[in-house]
Amino acid sequence: MPSSSVTSLAYQIDIVDPSHSHLSPTLLSNLTLKTIPIPTPGPGSILVRIRATALNFRDLFCLADSPLYPTRTTPGLVPCADGAGEIVSVGPGSTWEGSVGDAVILVPNRGWIDGDVGVYRTGNTLGGGHVDGTLAQYMVVEDAWVVRAPKNLSLEEAAALPVAAGAAINVLQSVEIKKGMTVVTQGTGGVSCFVIQYAAALGARVIATSSTSEKLQIAKRLGAAELISYKTTPDWADEVLRLTDARGADLVCDVGGSGTLEASVKALRQGGTACLVGFLTPPKAVDVLMQLIGEAKTLKGILGCSRRMLEEAVELVEEHDLHPYIWHVYEWEDAAEAFKQSQRQDFVGKLVVKV
């Protein structure tokens, strides 16, 4: 039922920290809790009571108004792109008429329904630039930019899906995943964890790399068949080749960027594909031209996900009863602690805030 109150709470960004660094020790001075009016849905839109929000690394860039992010943060912006909640009312002509009370998740980017990525614009992503995000109790959303939440997940689990699970589907659609194919993942962040789960569910053999035995054991529970510590085995690409009898992997999900790209390309089979999802390592010059040409290997940049990809993520979650790995669920009043944890990057999977 709609709330009888006319006001609600939302976290907003007001730039106080002058460093504009996502790693600044005083970054959280930019995050403030505000009282705002509950919005009213217009034609073709719905009002969602957000129940849970999940964090992504890019949220730190937006909180800092970092020059490393493509769009600068507008003062008063509500952060975060991941969210799940319930429909509390619908506007005139909404296609969600009759769905009050239904659980939904929000599509992170407003622009890409399906098909070619050419319509995607980073500036249309929730929680960045001038587009308010999900760290608020209520949001008005146009009909096209929500999908139903998986029936087998809690709302906290569902909130972990949009950015990371959608990107994982984008990665896996870069090749036609078939039983017996080899997929390599890096680390145990949100996207990598979903790639492990989805690829294993589709019958692929997953080789997971990470920094500690504890994280690798989590990767194993998620579905990884082979484990490599890049701390004890820095030449992990050679280990991938050994494990595949020198053939190499069909697909590599690269989240490191410049510092891992050469190894990712080396680990591929002839004709294999490396998907570039992140840039966690410092930038440096990389030369992989001859390997790409001489062995017909492909590099593909992963730019978010379409609504259809997110729908497919939901379908796989339900079909295989998959549950996202959530490191910790924070209470609403402890949202700042979730951002601090994200800064430390010492967790596995996703961080979630109850709303």
Tab-separated table of C-alpha atoms in Angstrom, residues 167 170-171 174 184 186 191 251-265 268 273-280 286 288 292 298-304:
chain	number	residue	atom	x	y	z
A	167	ALA	CA	27.281	-7.383	-17.499
A	170	ASN	CA	26.902	-9.431	-21.897
A	171	VAL	CA	30.251	-11.187	-21.419
A	174	SER	CA	30.240	-12.596	-26.700
A	184	VAL	CA	38.441	-17.930	-17.296
A	186	GLN	CA	39.644	-12.855	-12.758
A	191	VAL	CA	30.733	-9.531	-12.362
A	251	LEU	CA	36.604	-16.848	-23.198
A	252	VAL	CA	38.380	-14.700	-20.604
A	253	CYS	CA	36.585	-12.145	-18.438
A	254	ASP	CA	39.223	-9.473	-17.783
A	255	VAL	CA	38.553	-7.033	-14.938
A	256	GLY	CA	42.132	-5.885	-14.359
A	257	GLY	CA	42.696	-3.834	-17.508
A	258	SER	CA	46.189	-2.851	-18.592
A	259	GLY	CA	47.958	-4.948	-15.969
A	260	THR	CA	46.223	-8.204	-16.929
A	261	LEU	CA	45.432	-7.765	-20.609
A	262	GLU	CA	48.571	-9.434	-21.979
A	263	ALA	CA	48.015	-12.495	-19.786
A	264	SER	CA	44.348	-12.651	-20.761
A	265	VAL	CA	45.209	-12.671	-24.464
A	268	LEU	CA	43.082	-17.621	-25.067
A	273	THR	CA	37.690	-13.858	-27.017
A	274	ALA	CA	38.724	-11.700	-24.063
A	275	CYS	CA	36.044	-9.378	-22.665
A	276	LEU	CA	37.286	-6.205	-21.007
A	277	VAL	CA	35.035	-5.368	-18.060
A	278	GLY	CA	37.176	-3.330	-15.664
A	279	PHE	CA	40.378	-1.405	-15.138
A	280	LEU	CA	41.477	-2.197	-11.591
A	286	VAL	CA	50.294	-2.933	-23.800
A	288	VAL	CA	49.057	-7.572	-28.106
A	292	LEU	CA	45.359	-10.804	-32.075
A	298	THR	CA	39.268	-10.937	-30.228
A	299	LEU	CA	39.107	-8.180	-27.608
A	300	LYS	CA	35.646	-6.907	-26.744
A	301	GLY	CA	34.807	-4.008	-24.447
A	302	ILE	CA	31.802	-4.625	-22.193
A	303	LEU	CA	29.605	-1.550	-21.811
A	304	GLY	CA	26.811	-2.240	-19.327
